[in-house]
Coordinates of C-alpha atoms in Angstrom, one line a residue:
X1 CA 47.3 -26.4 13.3
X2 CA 45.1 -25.5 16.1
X3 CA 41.3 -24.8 15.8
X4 CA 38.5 -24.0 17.7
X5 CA 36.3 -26.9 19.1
X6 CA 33.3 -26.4 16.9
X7 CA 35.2 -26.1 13.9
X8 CA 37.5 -29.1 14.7
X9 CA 33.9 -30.7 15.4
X10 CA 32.4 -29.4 11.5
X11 CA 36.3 -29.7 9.9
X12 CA 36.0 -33.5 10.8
X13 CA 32.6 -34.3 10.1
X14 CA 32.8 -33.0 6.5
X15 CA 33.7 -34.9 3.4
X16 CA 36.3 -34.6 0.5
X17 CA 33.8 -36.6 -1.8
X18 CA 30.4 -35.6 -1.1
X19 CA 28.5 -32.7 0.2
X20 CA 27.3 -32.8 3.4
X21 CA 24.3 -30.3 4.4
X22 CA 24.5 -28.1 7.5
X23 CA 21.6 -30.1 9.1
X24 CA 23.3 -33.2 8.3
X25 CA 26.4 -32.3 10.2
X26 CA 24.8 -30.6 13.2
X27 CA 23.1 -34.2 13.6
X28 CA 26.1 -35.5 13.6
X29 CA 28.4 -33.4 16.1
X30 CA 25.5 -32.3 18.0
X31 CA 26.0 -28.5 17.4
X32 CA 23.4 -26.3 16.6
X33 CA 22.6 -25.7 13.4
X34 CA 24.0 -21.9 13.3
X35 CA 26.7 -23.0 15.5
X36 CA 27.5 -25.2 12.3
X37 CA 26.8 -22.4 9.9
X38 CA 28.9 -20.1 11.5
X39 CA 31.8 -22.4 12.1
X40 CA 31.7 -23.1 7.9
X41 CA 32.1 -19.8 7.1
X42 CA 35.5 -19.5 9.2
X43 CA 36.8 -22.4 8.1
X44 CA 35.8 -21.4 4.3
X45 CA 37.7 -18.4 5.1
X46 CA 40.7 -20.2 6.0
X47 CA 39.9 -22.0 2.9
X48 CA 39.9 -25.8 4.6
X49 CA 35.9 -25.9 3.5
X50 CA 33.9 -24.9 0.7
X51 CA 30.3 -24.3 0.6
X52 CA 27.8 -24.3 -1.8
X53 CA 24.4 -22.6 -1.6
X54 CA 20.9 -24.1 -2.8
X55 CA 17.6 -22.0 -3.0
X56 CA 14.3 -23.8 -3.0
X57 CA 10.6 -22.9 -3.5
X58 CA 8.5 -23.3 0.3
X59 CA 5.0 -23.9 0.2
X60 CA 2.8 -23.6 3.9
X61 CA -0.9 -24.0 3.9
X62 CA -2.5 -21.0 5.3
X63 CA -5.3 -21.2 7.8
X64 CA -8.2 -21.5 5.4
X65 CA -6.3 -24.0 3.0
X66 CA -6.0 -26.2 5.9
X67 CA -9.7 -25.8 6.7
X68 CA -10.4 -27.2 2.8
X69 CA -8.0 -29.9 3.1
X70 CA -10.9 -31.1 6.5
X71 CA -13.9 -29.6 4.6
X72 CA -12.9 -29.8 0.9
X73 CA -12.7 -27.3 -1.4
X74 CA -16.1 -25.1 -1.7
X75 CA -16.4 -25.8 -5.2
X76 CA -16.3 -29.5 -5.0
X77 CA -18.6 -29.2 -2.2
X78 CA -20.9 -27.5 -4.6
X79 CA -19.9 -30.4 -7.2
X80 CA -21.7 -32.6 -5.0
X81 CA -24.4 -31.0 -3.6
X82 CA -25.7 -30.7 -7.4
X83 CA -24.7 -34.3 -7.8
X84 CA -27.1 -35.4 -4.8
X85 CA -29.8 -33.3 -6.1
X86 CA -29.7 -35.1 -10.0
X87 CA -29.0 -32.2 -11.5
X88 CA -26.8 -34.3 -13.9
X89 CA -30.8 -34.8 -15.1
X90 CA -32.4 -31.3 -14.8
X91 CA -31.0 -28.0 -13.6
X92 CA -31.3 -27.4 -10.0
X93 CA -32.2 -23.9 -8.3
X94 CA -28.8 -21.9 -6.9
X95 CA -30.5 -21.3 -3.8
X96 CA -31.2 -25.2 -3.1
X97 CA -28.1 -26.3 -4.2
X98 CA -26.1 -23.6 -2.0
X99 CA -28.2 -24.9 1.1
X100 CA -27.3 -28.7 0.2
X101 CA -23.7 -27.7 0.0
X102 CA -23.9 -26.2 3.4
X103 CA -21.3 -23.0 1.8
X104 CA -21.8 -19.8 3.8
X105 CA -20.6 -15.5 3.5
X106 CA -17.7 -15.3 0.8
X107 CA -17.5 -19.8 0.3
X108 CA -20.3 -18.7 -2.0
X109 CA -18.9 -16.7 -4.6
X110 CA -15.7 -18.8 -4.5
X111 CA -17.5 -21.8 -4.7
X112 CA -19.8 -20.1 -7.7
X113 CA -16.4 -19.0 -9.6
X114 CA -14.5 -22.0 -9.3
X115 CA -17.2 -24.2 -10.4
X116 CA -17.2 -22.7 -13.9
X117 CA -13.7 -22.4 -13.9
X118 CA -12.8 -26.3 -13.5
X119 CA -15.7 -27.0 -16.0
X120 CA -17.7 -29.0 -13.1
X121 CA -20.9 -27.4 -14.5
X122 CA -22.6 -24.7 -15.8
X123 CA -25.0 -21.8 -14.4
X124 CA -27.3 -20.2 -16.2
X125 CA -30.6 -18.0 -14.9
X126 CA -29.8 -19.3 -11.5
X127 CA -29.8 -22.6 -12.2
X128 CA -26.4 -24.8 -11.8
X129 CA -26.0 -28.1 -13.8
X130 CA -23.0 -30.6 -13.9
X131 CA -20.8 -31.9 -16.0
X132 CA -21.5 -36.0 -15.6
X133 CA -17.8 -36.8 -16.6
X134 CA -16.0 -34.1 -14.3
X135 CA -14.5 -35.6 -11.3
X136 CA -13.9 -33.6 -8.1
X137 CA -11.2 -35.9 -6.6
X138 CA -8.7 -35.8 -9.7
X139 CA -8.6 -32.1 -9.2
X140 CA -5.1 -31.0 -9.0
X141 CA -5.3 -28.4 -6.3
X142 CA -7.3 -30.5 -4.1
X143 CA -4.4 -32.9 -4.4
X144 CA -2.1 -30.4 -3.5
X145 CA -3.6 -29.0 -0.6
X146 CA -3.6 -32.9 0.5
X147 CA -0.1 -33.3 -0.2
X148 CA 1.1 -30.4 1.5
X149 CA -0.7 -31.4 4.4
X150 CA 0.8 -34.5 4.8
X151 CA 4.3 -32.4 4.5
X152 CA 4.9 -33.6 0.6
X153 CA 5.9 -31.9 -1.8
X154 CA 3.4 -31.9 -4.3
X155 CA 3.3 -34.2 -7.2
X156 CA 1.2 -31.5 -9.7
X157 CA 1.9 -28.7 -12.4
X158 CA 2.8 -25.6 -11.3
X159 CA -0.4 -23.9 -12.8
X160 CA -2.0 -25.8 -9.5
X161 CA 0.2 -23.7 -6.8
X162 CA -0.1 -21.0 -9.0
X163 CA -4.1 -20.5 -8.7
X164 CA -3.8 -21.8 -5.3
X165 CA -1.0 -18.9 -4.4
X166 CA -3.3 -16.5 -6.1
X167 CA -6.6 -17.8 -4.1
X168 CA -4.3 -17.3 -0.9
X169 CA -4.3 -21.0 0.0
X170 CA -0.7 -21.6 0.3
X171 CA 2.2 -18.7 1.1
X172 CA 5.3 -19.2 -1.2
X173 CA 8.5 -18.6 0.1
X174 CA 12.2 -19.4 -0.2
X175 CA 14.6 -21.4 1.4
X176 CA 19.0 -21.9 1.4
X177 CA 20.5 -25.0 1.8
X178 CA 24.2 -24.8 2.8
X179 CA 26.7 -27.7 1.8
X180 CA 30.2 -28.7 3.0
X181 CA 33.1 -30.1 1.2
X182 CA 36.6 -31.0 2.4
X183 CA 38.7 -28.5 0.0
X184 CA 42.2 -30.0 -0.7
X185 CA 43.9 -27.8 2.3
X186 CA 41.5 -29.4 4.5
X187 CA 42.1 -32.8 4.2
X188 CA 46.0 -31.6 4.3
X189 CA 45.5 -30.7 7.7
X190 CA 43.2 -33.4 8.9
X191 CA 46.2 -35.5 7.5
X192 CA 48.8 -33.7 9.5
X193 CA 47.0 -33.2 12.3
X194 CA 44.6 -30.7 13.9
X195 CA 44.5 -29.5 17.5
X196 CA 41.1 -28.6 19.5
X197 CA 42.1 -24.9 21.3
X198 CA 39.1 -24.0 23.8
X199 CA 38.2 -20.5 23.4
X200 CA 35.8 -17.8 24.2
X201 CA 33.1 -16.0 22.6
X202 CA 32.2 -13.7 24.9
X203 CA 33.4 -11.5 27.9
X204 CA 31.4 -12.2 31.0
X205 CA 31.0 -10.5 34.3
X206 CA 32.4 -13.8 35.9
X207 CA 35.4 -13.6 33.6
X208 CA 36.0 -10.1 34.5
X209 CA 35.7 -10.4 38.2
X210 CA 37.8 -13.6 38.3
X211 CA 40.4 -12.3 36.4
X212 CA 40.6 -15.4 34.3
X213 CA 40.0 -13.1 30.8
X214 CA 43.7 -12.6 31.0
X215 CA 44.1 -16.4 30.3
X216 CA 41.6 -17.6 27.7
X217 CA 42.0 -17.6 24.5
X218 CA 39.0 -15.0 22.6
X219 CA 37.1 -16.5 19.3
X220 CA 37.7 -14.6 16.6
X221 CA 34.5 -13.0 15.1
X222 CA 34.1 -12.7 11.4
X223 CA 32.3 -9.8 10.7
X224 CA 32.1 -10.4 6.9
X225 CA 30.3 -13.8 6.9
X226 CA 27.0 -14.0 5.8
X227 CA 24.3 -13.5 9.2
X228 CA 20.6 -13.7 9.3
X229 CA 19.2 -10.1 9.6
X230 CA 17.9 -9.3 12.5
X231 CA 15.2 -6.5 12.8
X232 CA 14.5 -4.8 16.1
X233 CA 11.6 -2.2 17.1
X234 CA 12.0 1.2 15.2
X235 CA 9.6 4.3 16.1
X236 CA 7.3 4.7 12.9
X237 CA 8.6 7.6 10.5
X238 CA 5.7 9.6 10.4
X239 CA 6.0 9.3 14.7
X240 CA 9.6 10.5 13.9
X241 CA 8.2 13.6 12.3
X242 CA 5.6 14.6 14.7
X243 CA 8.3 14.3 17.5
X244 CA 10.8 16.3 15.6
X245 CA 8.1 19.0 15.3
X246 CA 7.3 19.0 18.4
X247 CA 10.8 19.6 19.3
X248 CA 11.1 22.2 16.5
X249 CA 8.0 24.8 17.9
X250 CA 9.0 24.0 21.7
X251 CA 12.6 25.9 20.5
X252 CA 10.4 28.6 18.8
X253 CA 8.8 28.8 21.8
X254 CA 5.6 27.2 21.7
X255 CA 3.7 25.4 24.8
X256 CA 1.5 22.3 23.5
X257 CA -2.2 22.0 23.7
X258 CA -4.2 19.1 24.0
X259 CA -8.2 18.0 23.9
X260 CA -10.8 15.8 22.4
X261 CA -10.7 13.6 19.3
X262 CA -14.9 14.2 19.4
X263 CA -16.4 17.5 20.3
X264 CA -19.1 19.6 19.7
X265 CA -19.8 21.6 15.9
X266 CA -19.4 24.7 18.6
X267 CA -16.0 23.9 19.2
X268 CA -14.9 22.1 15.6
X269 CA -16.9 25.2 13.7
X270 CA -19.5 27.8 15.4
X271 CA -16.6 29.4 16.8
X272 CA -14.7 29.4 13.9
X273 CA -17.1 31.8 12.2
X274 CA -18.0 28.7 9.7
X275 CA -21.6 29.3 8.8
X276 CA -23.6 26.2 9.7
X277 CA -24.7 25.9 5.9
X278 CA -21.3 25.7 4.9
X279 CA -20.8 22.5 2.8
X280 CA -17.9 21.4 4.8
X281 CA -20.5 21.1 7.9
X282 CA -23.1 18.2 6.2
X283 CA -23.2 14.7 6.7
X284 CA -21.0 14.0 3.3
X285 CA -17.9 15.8 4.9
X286 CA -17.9 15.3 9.1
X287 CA -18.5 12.1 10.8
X288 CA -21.3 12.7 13.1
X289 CA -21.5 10.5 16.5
X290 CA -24.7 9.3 17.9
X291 CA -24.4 10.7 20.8
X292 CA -25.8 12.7 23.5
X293 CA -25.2 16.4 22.5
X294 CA -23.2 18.5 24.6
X295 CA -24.0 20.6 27.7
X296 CA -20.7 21.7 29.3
X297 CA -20.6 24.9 26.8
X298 CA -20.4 28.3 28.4
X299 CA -24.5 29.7 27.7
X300 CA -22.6 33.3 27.2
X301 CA -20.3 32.2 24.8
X302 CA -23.0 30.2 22.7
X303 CA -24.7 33.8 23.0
X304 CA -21.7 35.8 21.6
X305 CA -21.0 33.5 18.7
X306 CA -24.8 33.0 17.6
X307 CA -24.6 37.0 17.7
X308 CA -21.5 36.9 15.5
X309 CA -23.1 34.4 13.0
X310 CA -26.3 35.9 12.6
X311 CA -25.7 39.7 12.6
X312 CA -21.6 40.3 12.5
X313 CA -18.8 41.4 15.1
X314 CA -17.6 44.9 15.4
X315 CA -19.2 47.8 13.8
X316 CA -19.2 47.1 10.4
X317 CA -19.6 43.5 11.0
X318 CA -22.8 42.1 9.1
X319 CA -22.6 38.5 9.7
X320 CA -24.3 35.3 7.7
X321 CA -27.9 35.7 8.1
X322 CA -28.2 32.6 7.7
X323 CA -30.0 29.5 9.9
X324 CA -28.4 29.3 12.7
X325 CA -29.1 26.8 15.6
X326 CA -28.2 25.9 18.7
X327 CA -29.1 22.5 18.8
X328 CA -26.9 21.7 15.9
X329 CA -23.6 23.8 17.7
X330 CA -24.1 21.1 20.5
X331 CA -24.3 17.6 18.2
X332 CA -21.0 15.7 18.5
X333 CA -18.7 14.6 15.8
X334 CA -14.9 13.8 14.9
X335 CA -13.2 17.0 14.5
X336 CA -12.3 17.9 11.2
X337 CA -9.3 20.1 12.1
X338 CA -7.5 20.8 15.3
X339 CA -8.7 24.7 15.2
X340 CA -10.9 23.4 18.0
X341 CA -8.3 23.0 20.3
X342 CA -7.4 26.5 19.1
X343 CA -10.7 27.9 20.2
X344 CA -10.9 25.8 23.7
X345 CA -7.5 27.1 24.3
X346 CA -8.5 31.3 23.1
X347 CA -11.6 31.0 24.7
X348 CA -10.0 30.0 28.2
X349 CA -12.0 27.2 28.9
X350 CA -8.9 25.0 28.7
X351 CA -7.1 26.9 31.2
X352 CA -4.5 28.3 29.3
X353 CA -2.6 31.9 30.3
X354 CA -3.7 34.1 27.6
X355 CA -1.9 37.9 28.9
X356 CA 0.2 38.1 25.1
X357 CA 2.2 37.5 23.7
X358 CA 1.3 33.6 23.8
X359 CA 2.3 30.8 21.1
X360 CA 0.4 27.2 21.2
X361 CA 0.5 24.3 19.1
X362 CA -0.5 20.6 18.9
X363 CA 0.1 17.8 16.5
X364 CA -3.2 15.6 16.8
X365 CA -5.0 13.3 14.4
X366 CA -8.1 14.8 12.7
X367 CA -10.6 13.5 10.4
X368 CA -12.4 13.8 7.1
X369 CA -14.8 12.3 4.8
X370 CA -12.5 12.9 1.9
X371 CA -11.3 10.7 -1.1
X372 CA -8.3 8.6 -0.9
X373 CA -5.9 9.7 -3.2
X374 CA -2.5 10.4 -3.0
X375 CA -2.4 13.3 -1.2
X376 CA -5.7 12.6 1.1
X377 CA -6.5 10.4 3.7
X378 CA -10.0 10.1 6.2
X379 CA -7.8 10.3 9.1
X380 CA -4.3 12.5 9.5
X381 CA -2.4 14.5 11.6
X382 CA -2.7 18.1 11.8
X383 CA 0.1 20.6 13.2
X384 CA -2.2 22.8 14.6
X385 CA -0.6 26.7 15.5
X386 CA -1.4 30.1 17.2
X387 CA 0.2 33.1 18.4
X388 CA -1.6 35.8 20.0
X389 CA 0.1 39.2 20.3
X390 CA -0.3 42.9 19.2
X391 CA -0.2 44.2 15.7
X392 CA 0.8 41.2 14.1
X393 CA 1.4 41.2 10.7
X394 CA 1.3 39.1 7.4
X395 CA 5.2 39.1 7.0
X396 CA 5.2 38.0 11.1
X397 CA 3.5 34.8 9.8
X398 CA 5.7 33.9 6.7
X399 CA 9.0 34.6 9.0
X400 CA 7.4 31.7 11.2
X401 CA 7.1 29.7 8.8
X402 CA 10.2 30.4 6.9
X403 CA 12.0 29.4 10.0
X404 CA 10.0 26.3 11.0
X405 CA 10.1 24.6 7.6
X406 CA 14.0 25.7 7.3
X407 CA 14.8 23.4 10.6
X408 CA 13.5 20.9 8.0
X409 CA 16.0 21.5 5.4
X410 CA 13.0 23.0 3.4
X411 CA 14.1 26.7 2.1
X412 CA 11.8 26.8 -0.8
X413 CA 8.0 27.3 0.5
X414 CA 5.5 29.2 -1.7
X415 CA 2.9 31.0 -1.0
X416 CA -0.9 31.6 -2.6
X417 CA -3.2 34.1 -1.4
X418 CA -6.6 32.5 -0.2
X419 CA -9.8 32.4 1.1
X420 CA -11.2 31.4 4.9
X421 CA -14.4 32.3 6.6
X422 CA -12.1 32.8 9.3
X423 CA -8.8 34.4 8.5
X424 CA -8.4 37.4 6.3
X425 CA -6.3 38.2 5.1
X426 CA -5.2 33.9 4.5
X427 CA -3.0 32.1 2.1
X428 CA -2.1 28.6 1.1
X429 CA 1.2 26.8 1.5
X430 CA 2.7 25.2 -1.1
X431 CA 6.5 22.9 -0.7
X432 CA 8.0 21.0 -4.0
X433 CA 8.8 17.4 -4.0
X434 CA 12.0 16.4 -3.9
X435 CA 11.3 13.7 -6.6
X436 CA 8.1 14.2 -8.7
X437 CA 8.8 18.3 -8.4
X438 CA 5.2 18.4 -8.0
X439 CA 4.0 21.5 -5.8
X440 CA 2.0 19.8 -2.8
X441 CA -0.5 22.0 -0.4
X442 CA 1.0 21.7 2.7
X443 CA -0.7 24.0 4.8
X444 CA -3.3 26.7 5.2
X445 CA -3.2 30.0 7.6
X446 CA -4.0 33.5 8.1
X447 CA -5.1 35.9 10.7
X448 CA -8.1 35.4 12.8
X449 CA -11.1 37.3 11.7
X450 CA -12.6 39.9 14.7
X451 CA -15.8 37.6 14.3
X452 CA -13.7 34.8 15.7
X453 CA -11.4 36.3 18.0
X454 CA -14.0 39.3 19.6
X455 CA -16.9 36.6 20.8
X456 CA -13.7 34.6 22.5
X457 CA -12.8 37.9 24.2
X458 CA -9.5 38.3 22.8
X459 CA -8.9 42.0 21.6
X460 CA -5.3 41.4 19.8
X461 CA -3.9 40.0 16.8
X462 CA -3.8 36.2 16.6
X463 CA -2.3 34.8 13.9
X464 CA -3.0 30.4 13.2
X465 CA -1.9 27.7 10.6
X466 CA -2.8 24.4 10.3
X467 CA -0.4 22.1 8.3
X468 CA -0.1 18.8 6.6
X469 CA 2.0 16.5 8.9
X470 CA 1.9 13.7 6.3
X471 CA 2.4 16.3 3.3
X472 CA 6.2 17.4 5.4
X473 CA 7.1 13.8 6.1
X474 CA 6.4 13.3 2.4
X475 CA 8.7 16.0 1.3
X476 CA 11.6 15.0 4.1
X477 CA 11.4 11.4 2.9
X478 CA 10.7 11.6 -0.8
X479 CA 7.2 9.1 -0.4
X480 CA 5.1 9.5 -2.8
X481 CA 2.2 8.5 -2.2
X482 CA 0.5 9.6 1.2
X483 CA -0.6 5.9 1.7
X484 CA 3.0 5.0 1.6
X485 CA 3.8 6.2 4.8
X486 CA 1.0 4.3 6.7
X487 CA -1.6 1.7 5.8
X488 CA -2.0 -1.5 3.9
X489 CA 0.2 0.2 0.6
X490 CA 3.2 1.0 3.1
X491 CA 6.2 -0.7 1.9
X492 CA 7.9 -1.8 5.2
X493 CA 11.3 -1.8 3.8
X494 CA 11.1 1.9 3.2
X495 CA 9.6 2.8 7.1
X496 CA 12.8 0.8 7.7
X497 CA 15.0 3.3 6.3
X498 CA 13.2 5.9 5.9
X499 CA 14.7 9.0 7.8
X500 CA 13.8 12.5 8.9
X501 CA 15.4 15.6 7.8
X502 CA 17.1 17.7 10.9

């Protein structure tokens, strides 16, 4: 029989009688561990080895339960700030005692909890007291955090790890232990004889240029034994999405637009025909920026759209009248939607073409005072969309959608008739969900009002949307909950397989 090297090496280092671990023998031939691993599981194959698998708790301080295995636990701490003040004798103030202790920011309240808990004392009005015959140094988790330090396993119940797991002290984890034995084959052919073949486990340039591949002998690669998975760098799904629909509205003809996470309320609202005592516009909805307000706003334009607020566009136009104020259209905040792109781009202070027929888009992150829920975030992305032309039409605006949602795989979008201070007429967007069948919003649009277009000085149709870029990715991929795509309630094995309807 002939054999690899390394597996002559693992063949002859393993034992009939006893198991021998896969660190034991790698210590022993001087292969690496996987090396040893990997030669195993071909020589299981070929049935001259067995192995036997072992799973085992782990337990690794984390940074702050090696900071109380040097400072001590803050409740002992406590213990014996109360002791040096004889409280045993009278009740001593909190305050005082939290001083003595020398506990600072949250080492208070775990100190404060903890302290009751392992019946060290009692507090009561603001006073702690001790317990005379508790003892801070027989406490089990201390003992354990000690233990663990030294690299011991530790010698306590597991109701001990448990509260220290659950105060994140230590991080639980799992480890395998592989074992070899000498199956009855194998020691037949370490009887009879085993020859070491040298081989190869990987074509090289130099092999290829010398020609020598034609003369060494090739490994054989397993691909059915059992491999450590290895992750690489994936592009986030919702980054996926946007990229796809940016490739989508390029096709339909689209050019991108770009501009300013924070701008003025001109930009974000004033020129959307949004009165300024709207309830979307107050400090419980926008985030405001201190900051300087801003200047670079054309003084004609500010003229045309404080005309259009306070007395209408257009002959019957009537307008708000309503406050209306100048200084507020230059304050600074996050924008809440990308329609101010939409009106940099209309108004031609961006520098964009505008002879129609022209179609824009962006998808940009935008941001809201809202509630988190599952369907809400503070900060999302917005696909953000205009076309300008002549005598556009409702039906022009549901074919557009009807063909960008289909290059999603998405045939069944609803609509709802709705209201905007400016589109008329507007509607809602509704898609189902391909596992709750819950109808989601996922987008709202319309035609541009005269008292938005006219003080831009566009005299044709434009027709705009804004839509939901986590609400699609939620309907491509099935999440949810919006907060499952990105944030702390993400589940990283779904981003990992997670894909994006084409």
């Amino acid at each position: 029989m002939r054999l690899p090297e390394r597996q002559l090496a693992v063949l002859e280092a393993a034992s009939a009688t006893d198991e021998r671990t896969i660190d034991e023998i790698a210590a022993e031939t001087g292969l690496k561990p996987e090396t040893v691993t990997g030669a195993a599981f071909d020589l299981r194959d070929e049935g001259l080895v067995s192995l036997a698998e072992t799973a085992a708790e782990t337990l690794e301080l984390t940074d702050e339960g090696r900071r109380y295995v040097d400072d001590g636990l803050p409740e002992a701490r406590l213990y014996r700030a109360v002791l040096a003040l004889d409280a045993d004798e009278a009740p001593v103030p909190m305050g005082r005692v939290i001083g003595e202790a020398d506990l600072d920011g949250p080492e208070v309240d775990i100190a404060l909890s903890n302290f009751a808990r392992k019946g060290f004392g009692s507090i009561d009005a603001g006073e702690l007291t001790i317990d005379g015959d508790a003892d801070p140094d027989a406490d089990p988790e201390a003992a354990a955090l000690a233990a663990l330090a030294d690299g011991d396993r530790p010698a306590v119940d597991g109701g001990a790890i448990e509260q220290l797991d659950s105060r994140g002290l230590v991080d639980r984890g799992e480890s395998v232990t592989r074992s070899v034995t000498l199956t009855d084959d194998g020691v037949d052919a370490l009887m009879m004889g085993v020859e070491a073949t040298e081989t190869v486990s990987e074509l090289t340039p130099e092999l290829l240029a010398s020609g020598e591949w034609r003369d060494v002998e090739f490994a054989e690669y397993n691909v059915e034994a059992d491999a450590p998975t290895t992750r690489g760098g994936r592009k986030h799904v919702l980054r996926r999405t946007a990229d796809r629909v940016k490739d989508v509205l390029v096709g339909m003809g689209f050019q991108e637009m770009e501009g300013p996470h924070a701008d003025s309320d001109f930009w974000i609202n004033d020129c959307l025909f949004m009165p300024q005592d709207h309830p979307a516009r107050t400090h419980w909805d926008r985030f405001a920026l201190d900051v300087d307000p801003m200047e670079e706003i054309p003084d004609e334009l500010i003229r045309r759209v404080e005309s259009a607020h306070r007395e209408g566009w257009g002959e019957d136009g009537d307008g708000y009248h309503s406050p209306w104020s100048e200084e507020f259209a230059r304050e600074v905040a996050l924008r809440g939607h990308t329609t101010s792109l939409s009106m940099r781009y209309l108004s031609g202070i961006a520098g964009a073409e505008l002879e129609p027929p022209r179609r824009y888009f962006s998808v940009e992150k935008v941001y809201r005072n809202d509630t988190l829920d599952p369907t809400h975030l503070l900060e999302f992305f917005q696909i953000e969309g205009w076309v300008m032309a002549e005598d556009l039409s409702v039906r022009d605006l549901m074919g557009t959608f009807e063909e960008f949602y289909r290059q999603f795989g998405i045939t069944d979008i609803r609509f709802k008739p709705h209201y905007n201070p400016y589109t008329e007429p507007s509607f809602e967007l509704f898609g189902e969900h391909p596992e709750t069948g819950e109808e989601i919003e996922i987008g709202n649009s319309g035609v541009f009002r005269e008292e938005v277009t006219g003080p831009l000085g566009v005299d044709c149709d434009v027709m705009a949307w804004g839509l939901a870029l986590e609400r699609l990715a939620m309907l491509t991929t099935g999440a949810e909950d919006i907060r499952d795509l990105h944030g702390t309630l993400a589940d990283i094995e779904f981003l990992r397989n997670a894909e994006v309807s084409y």
